[in-house]
Coordinates of C-alpha atoms in Angstrom, one line a residue:
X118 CA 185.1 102.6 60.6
X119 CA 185.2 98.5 60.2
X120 CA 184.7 97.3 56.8
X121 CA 183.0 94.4 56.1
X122 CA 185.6 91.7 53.8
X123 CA 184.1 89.7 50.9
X124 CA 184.9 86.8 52.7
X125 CA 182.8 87.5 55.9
X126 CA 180.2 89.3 54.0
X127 CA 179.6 85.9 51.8
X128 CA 179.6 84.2 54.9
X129 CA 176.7 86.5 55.9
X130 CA 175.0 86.3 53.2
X131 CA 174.9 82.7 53.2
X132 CA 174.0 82.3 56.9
X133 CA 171.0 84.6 55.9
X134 CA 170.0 82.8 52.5
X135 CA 170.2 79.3 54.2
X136 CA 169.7 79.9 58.0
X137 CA 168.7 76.3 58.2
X138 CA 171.9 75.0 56.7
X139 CA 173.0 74.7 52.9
X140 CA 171.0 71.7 51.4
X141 CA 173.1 68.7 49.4
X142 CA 171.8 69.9 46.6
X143 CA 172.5 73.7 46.6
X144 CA 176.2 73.0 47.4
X145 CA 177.8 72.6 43.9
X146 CA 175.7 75.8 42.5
X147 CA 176.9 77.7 45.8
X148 CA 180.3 76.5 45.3
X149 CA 180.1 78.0 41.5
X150 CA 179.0 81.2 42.9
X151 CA 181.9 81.4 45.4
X152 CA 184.7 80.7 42.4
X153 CA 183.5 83.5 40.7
X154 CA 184.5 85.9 43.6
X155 CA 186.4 84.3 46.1
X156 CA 189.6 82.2 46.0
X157 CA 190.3 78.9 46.7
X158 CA 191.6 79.6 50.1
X159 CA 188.9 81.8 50.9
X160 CA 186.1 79.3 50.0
X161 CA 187.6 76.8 52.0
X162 CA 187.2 79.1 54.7
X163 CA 183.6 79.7 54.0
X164 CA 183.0 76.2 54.3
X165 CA 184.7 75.1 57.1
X166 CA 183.4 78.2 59.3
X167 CA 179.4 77.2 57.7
X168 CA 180.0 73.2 58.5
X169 CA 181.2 74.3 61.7
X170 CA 178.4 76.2 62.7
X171 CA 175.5 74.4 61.5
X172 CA 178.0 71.0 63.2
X173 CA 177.0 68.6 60.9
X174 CA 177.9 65.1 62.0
X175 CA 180.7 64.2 60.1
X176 CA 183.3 67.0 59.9
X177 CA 184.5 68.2 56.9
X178 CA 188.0 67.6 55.9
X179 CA 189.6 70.6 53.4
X180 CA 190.5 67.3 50.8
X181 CA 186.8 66.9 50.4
X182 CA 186.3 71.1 50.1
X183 CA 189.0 70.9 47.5
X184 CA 187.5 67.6 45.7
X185 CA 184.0 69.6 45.6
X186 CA 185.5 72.8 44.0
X187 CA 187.4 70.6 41.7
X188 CA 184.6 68.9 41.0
X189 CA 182.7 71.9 40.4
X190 CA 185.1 73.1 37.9
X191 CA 185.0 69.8 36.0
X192 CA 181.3 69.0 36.0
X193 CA 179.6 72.2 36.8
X194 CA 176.0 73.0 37.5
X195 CA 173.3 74.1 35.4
X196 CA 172.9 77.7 34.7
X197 CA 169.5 76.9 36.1
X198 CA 170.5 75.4 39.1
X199 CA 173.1 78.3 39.9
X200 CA 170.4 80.8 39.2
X201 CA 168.3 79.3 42.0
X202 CA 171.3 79.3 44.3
X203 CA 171.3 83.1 43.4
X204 CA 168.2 84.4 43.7
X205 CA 168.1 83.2 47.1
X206 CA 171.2 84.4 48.3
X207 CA 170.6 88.2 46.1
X208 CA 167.2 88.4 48.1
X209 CA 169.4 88.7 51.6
X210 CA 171.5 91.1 49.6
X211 CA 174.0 89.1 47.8
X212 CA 175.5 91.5 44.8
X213 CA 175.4 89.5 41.5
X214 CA 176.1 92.5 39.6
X215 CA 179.6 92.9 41.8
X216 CA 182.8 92.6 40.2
X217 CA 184.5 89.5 40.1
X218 CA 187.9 88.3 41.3
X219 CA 188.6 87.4 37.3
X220 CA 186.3 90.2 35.7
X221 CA 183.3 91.9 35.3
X222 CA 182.1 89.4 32.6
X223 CA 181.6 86.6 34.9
X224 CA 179.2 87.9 36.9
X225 CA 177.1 89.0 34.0
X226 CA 177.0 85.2 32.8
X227 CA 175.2 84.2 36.6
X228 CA 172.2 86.3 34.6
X229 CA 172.6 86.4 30.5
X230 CA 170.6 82.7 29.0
X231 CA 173.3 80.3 27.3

């Protein structure tokens, strides 16, 4: 029996919570989500394989996937905004209560208030 990796399971889950394409504005949240369980490489990935599906017009370079993460850890989003991000993706089966690649604590702070 195949399993499925956390890698191609997050890029199912995304393809399923944003079948139209991940909007501008739920990039940095999504991004968040992704640090919490996959690594850098990984997410890089996860974005090159979504960009190259959905073929946007410009193509993404892995500088500007590594700006964004950076950017993400420096100025992150809201707990709001990342809570939106989630929902969506946990109603096509996305498993906020997983473990994370760090520990179990970050995934419980996608959920507990600030």
């Amino acid at each position: 029996m195949a399993t499925t990796s956390l890698f191609e399971s997050a890029v199912n889950w995304i393809r399923k919570g944003y079948p139209e394409g991940v909007p501008p504005t739920d990039f940095p949240p999504l991004l968040a989500l992704l640090t919490k369980v996959l690594d850098d490489d990984q997410i890089m990935r996860v974005c090159m394989e979504l960009a190259a599906e959905q073929g946007i017009g410009t193509p993404l370079t892995e500088e500007q996937i590594a700006g964004a993460i950076t950017k993400v850890s420096d100025q992150p989003p809201t707990e709001y905004e990342v809570n939106q991000v989630a929902s969506r993706l946990a109603a096509v089966g996305w498993p906020l209560a997983a473990e994370t690649k760090s520990s179990e604590h970050d995934a419980e702070d996608l959920s507990s208030p600030s």
